[in-house]
CSV table of C-alpha atoms in Angstrom, one decimal:
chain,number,residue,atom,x,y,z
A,1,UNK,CA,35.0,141.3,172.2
A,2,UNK,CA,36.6,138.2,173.1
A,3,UNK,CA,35.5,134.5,172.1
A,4,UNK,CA,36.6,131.0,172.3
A,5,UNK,CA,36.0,128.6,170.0
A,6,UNK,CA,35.4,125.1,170.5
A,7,UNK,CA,38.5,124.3,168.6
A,8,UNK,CA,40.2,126.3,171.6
A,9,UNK,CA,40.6,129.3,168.9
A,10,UNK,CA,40.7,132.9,169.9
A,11,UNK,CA,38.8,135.2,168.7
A,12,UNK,CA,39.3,138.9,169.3
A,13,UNK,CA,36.8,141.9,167.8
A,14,UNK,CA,38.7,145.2,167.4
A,15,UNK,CA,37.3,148.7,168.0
A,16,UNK,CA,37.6,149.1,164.3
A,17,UNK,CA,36.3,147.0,161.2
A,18,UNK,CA,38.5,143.9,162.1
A,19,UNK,CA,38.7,141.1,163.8
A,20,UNK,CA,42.0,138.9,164.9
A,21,UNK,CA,42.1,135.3,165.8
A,22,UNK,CA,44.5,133.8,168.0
A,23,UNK,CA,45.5,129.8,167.3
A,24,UNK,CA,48.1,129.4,170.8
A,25,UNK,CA,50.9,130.4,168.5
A,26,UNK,CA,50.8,133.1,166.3
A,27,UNK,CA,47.9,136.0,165.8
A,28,UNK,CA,46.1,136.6,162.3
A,29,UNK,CA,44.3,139.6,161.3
A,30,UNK,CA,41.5,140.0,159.0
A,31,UNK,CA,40.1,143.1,157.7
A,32,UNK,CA,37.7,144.6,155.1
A,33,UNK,CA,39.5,143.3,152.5
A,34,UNK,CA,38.7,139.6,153.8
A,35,UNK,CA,35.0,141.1,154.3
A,36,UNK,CA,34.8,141.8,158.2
A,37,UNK,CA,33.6,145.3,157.5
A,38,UNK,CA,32.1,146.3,160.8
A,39,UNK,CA,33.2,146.4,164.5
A,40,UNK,CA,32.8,142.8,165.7
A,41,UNK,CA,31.1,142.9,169.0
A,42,UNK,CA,29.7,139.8,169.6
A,43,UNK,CA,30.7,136.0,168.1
A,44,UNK,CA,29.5,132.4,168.5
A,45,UNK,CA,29.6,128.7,166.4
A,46,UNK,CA,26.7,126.4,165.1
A,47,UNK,CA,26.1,122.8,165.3
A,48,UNK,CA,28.4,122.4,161.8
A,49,UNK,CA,31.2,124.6,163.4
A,50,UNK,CA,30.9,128.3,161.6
A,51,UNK,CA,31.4,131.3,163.0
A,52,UNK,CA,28.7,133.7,163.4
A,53,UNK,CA,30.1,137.7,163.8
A,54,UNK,CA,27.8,140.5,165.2
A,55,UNK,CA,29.0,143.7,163.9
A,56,UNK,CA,27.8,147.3,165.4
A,57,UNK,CA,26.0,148.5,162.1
A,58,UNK,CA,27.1,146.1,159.2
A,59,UNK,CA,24.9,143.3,160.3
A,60,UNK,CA,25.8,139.2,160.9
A,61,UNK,CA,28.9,137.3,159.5
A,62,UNK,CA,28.9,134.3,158.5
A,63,UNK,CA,32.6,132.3,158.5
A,64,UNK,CA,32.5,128.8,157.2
A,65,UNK,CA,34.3,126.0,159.2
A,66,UNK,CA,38.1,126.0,158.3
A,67,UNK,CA,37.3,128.7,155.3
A,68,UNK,CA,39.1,132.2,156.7
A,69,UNK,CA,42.8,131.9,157.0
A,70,UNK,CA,45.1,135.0,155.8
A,71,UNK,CA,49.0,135.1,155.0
A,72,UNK,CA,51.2,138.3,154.8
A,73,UNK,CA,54.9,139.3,156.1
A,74,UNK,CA,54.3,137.5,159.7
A,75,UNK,CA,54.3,134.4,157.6
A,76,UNK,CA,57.1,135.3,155.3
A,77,UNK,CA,55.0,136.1,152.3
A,78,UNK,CA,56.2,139.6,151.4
A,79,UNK,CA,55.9,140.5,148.0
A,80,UNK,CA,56.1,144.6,148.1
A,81,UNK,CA,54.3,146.3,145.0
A,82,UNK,CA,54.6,143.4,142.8
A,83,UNK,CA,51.7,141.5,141.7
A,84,UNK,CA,51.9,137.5,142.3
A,85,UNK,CA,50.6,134.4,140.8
A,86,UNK,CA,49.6,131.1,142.3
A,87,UNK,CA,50.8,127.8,141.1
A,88,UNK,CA,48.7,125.0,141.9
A,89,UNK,CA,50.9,122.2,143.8
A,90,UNK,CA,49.2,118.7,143.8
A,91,UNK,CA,50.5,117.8,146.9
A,92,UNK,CA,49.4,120.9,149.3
A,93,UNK,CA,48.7,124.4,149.3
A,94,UNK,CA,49.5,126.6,145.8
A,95,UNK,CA,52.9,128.0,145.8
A,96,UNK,CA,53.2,132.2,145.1
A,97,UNK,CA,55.6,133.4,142.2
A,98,UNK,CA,56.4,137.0,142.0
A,99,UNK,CA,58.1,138.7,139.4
A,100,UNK,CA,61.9,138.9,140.5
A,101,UNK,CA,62.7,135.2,139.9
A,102,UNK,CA,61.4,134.5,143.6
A,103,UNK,CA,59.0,131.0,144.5
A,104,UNK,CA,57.3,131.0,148.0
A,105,UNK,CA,56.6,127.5,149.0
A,106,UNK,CA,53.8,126.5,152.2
A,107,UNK,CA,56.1,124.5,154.8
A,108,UNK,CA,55.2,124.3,158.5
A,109,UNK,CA,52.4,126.9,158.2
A,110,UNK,CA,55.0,129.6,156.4
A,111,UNK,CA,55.9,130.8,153.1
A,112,UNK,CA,59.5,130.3,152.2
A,113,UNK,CA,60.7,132.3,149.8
A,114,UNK,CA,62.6,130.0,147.1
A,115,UNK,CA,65.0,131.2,144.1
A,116,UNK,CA,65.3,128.3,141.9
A,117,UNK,CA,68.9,127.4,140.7
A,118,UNK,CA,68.8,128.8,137.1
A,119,UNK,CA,69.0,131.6,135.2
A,120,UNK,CA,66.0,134.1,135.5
A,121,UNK,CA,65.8,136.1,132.1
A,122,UNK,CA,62.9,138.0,133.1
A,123,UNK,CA,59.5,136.5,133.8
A,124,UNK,CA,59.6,132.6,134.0
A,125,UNK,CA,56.7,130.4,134.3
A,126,UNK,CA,56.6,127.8,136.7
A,127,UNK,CA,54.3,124.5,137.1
A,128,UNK,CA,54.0,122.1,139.7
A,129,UNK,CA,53.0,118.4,137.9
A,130,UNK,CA,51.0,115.9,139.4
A,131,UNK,CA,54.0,113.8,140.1
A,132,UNK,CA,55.5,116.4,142.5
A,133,UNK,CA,58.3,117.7,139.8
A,134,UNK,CA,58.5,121.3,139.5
A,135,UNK,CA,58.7,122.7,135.7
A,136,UNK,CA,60.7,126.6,134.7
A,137,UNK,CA,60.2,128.0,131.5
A,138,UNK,CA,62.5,131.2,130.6
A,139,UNK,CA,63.7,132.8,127.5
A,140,UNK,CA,65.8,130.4,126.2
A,141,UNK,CA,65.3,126.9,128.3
A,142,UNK,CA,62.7,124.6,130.0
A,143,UNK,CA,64.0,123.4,133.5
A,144,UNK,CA,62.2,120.3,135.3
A,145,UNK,CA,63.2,119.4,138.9
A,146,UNK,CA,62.3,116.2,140.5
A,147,UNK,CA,60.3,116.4,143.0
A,148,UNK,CA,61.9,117.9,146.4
A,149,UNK,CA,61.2,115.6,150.2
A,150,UNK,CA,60.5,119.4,151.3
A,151,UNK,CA,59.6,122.2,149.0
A,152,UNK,CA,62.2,124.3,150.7
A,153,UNK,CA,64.9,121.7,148.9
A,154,UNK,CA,64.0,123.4,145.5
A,155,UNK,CA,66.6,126.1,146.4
A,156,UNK,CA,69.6,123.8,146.2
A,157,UNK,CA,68.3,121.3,144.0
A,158,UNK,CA,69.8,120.7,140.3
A,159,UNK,CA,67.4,120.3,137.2
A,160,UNK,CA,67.2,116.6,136.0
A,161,UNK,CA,66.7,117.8,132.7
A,162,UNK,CA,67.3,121.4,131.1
A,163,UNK,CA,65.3,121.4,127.2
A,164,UNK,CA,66.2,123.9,124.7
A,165,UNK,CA,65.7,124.4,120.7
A,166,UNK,CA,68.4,121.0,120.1
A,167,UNK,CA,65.7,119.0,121.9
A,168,UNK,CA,62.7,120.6,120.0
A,169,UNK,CA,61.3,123.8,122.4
A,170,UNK,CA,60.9,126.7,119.5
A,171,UNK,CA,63.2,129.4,120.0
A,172,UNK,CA,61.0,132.3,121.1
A,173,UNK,CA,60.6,132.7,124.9
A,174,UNK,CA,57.7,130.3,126.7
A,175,UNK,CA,55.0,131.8,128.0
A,176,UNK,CA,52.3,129.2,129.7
A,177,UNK,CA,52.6,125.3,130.8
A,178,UNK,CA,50.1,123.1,131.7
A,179,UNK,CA,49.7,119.3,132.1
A,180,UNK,CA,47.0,117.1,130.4
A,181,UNK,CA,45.4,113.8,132.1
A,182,UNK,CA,48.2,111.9,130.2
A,183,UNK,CA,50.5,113.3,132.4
A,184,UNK,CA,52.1,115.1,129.1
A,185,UNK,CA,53.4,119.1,129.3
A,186,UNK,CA,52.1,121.5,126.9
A,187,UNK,CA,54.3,124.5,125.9
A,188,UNK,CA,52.8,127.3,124.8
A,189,UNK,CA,55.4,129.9,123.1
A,190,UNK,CA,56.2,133.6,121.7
A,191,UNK,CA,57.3,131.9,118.3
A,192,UNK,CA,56.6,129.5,115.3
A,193,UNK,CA,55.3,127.2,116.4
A,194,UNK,CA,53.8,128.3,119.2
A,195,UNK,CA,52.8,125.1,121.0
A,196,UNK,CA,54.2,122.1,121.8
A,197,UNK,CA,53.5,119.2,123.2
A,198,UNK,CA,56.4,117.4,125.6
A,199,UNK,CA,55.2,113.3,125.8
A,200,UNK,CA,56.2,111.8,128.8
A,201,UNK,CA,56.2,108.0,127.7
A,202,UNK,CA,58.4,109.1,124.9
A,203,UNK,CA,60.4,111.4,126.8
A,204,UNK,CA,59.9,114.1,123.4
A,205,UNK,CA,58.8,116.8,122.1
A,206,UNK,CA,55.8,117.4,119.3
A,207,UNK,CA,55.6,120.6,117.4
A,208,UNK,CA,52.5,122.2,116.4
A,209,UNK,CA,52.1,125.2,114.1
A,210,UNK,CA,49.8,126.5,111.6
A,211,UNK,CA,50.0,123.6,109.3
A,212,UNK,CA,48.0,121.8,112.1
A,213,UNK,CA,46.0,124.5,112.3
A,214,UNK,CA,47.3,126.4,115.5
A,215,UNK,CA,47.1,130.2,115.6
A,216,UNK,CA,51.2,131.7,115.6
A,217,UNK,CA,49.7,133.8,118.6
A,218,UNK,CA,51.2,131.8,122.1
A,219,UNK,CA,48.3,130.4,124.1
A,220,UNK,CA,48.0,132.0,127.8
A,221,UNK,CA,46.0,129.8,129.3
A,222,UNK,CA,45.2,125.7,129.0
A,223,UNK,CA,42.0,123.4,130.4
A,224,UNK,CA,40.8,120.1,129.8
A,225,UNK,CA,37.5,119.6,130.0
A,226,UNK,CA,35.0,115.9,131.4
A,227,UNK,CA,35.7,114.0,128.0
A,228,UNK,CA,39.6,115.0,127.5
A,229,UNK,CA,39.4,117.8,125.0
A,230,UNK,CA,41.9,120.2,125.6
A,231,UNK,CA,41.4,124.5,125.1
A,232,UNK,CA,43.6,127.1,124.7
A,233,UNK,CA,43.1,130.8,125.0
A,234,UNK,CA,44.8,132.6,122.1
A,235,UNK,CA,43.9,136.0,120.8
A,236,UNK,CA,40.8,136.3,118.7
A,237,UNK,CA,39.7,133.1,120.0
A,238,UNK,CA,39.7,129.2,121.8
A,239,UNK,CA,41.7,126.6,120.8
A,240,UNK,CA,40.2,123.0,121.4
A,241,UNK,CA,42.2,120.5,120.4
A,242,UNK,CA,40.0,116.9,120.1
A,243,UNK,CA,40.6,113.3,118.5
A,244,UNK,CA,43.9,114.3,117.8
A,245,UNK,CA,42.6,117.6,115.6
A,246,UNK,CA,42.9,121.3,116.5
A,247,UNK,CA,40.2,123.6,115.6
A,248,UNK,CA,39.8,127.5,116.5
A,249,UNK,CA,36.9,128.4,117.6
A,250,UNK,CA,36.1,132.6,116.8
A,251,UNK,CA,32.9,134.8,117.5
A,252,UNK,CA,31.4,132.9,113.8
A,253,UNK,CA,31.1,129.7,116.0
A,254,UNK,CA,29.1,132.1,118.8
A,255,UNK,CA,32.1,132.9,121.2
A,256,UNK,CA,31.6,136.4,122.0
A,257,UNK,CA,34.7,138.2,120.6
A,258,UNK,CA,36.9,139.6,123.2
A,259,UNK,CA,40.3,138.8,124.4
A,260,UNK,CA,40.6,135.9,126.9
A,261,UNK,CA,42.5,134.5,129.6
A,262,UNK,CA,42.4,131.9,132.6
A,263,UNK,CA,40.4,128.8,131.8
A,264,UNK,CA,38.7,127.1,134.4
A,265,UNK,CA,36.9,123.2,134.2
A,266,UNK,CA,34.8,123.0,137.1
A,267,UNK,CA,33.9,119.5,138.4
A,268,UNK,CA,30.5,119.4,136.6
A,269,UNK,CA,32.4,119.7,133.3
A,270,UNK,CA,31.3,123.4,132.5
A,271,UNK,CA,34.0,125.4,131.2
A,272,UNK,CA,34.8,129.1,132.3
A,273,UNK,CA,37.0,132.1,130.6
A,274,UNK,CA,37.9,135.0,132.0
A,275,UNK,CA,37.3,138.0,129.8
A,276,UNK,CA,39.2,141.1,130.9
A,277,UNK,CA,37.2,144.3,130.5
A,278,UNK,CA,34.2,142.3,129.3
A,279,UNK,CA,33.4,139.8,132.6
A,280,UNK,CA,33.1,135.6,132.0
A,281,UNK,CA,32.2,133.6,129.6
A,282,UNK,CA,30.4,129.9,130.2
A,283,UNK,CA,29.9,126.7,128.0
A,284,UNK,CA,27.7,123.8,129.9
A,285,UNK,CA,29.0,121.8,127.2
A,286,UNK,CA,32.3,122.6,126.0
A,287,UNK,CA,32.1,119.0,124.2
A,288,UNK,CA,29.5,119.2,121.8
A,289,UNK,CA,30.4,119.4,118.2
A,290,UNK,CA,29.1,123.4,118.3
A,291,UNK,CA,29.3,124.4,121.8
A,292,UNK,CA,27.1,127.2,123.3
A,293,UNK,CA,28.7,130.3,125.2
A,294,UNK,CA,27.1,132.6,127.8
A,295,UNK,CA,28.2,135.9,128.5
A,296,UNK,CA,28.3,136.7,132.1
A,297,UNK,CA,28.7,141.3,132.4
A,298,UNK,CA,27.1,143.3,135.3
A,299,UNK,CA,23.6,142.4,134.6
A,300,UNK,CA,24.2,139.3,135.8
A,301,UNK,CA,25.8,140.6,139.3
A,302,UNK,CA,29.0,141.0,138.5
A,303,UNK,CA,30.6,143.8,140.0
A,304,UNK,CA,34.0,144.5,137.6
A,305,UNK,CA,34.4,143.8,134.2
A,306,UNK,CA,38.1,143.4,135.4
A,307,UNK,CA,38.4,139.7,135.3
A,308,UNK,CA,41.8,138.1,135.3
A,309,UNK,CA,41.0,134.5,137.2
A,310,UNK,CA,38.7,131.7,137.9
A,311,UNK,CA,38.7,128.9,140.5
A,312,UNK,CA,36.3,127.2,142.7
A,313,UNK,CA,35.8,125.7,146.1
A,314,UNK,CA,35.2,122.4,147.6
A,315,UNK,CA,31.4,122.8,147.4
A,316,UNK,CA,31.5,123.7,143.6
A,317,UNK,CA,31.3,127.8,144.0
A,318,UNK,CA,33.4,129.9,141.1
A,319,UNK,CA,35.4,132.5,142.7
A,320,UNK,CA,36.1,135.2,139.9
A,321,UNK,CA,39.2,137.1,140.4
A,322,UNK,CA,40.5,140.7,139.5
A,323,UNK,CA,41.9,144.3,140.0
A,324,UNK,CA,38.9,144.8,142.0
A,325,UNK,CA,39.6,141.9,144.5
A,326,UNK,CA,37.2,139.0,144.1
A,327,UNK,CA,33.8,137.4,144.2
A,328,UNK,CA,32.2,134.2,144.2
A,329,UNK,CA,29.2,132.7,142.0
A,330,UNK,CA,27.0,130.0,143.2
A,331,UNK,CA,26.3,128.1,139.8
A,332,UNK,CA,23.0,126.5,141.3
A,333,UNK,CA,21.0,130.0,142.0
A,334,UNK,CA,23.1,132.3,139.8
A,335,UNK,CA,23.5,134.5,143.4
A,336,UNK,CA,26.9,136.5,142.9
């Protein structure tokens, strides 16, 4: 089948479960895996601009406005066999970091694969801050770049600061970064202390270790929630760290006990962890002095315990993220 769009689209209906769409430049294909599942044989747009699909035996699809757009090797995002994660960038689309050292950066509707001027000791963890500078964290060394005119710039650039143990980073290997609403970095680390606190009006470093309460295990993943409290996820529990205090919250305080994650903060405050092999966990109200969790498996839809990440669009639905591929939860009818 062949359709127009009224945004002078193309789109084209293959004689298998597929369909390609056509923009006057280059052609895109989507396939099961983006859900087109049947032969599309018929397609038209309603008053609010989404695309309707008739398939031959899998029934209607629904695209919304804007909300299907796919990148692969035509637009230079070729990772082979190894498994990527996503940076959020601030100022446009999240950037793609593979495990051989490599950054690909959106610019003029391509991936451009970036290695960043420093030395890669396996793994590094990268963060994009809200001011547009680009954060590294290897083995031995936290590297911040300012912010490049063109993300492609990163490649040639030179760190306007490099931190190591003289300037108060602990000396095992760093393994997440996040930024709080004060604009400050938070380090977690593979050694004692294993999180620390980098203060941007000061321009230094705060240790934190089990004096203060924190875990020696290195937090993976960092959120803050609607009223400023930060959480961590460390093994054999959060980490919420509030009015200036750090308490661990375990299954004696209701959390179910399972490993944990990617934390998400969703714009109605409600906080989400991932649970690998178990499914997701939910507080309503991450604030209150004894917050209340709820356990989200199979019975409630999900299709995969297998649950590495957690996000959510513009209209407030959670995508959940894992081996299996993904699926998304509408909070307001519980419909996965």
């Amino acid at each position: 089948s062949l359709f127009e769009a009224p945004d002078g689209r193309i789109w084209i209906g293959l004689r298998r479960p597929g369909v390609v769409e056509f923009d006057g430049r280059r052609f895109r294909s989507y396939g099961p895996e983006n859900g087109i599942a049947g032969f599309v044989i018929a397609t038209a747009t309603d008053h609010e601009g989404n695309l309707w699909m008739g398939t031959r035996s899998e029934g209607l699809i629904r695209v919304a406005h804007g909300g299907l757009t796919g990148y692969g090797r035509s637009e230079g995002l070729d990772l082979g066999a190894r498994a990527p994660t996503l940076v959020p960038d601030p100022r446009g689309p999240p950037a793609v970091v593979d495990n051989s050292g490599r950054i690909f950066l959106f610019e003029d509707e391509r991936f451009i694969p970036v290695r960043p001027p420093l030395p890669i000791e396996g793994d590094f963890i990268a963060l994009a801050d809200s001011g547009g500078d680009w954060w590294f964290g290897t083995a031995s060394a936290l590297y911040r770049f300012a912010h490049p005119d063109r993300p492609s710039d990163l490649a040639n650039a030179r760190p306007v600061a490099v931190y190591t143990i003289r300037e108060g980073l602990p000396e095992g290997g760093i393994a997440s970064l996040c930024e709080d609403s004060r604009r400050d970095i938070w380090i977690g680390a593979d050694a004692t202390p294993s999180l620390v606190r980098w203060e941007r009006a000061t321009n230094s470093f705060h240790r934190f270790g089990v004096e203060d309460g924190v875990p020696a295990s290195a937090p993976y993943s960092c959120a803050e929630d609607a009223r400023g409290n930060l959480w961590f996820s460390v093994r054999g529990g959060l980490l919420r760290y509030a009015d200036g205090r750090f308490r661990l919250i375990t299954s004696k305080d209701g959390l179910p006990e399972y490993a944990y994650s990617r934390l998400h903060v969703d714009r109605r405050g409600r906080l989400w962890i991932a649970a690998p092999a178990v499914g997701v966990i939910r507080s309503d109200e991450p604030h209150a002095e004894r917050p209340r969790f709820v356990l989200l498996t199979a019975k409630q839809g999900l299709t995969s315990r297998q649950v590495n990440g957690i996000t959510e669009d513009a209209w407030g639905r959670i995508y959940i993220v894992g081996h299996h591929g993904g699926e998304r939860l509408d909070p307001e009818t519980g419909r996965v």
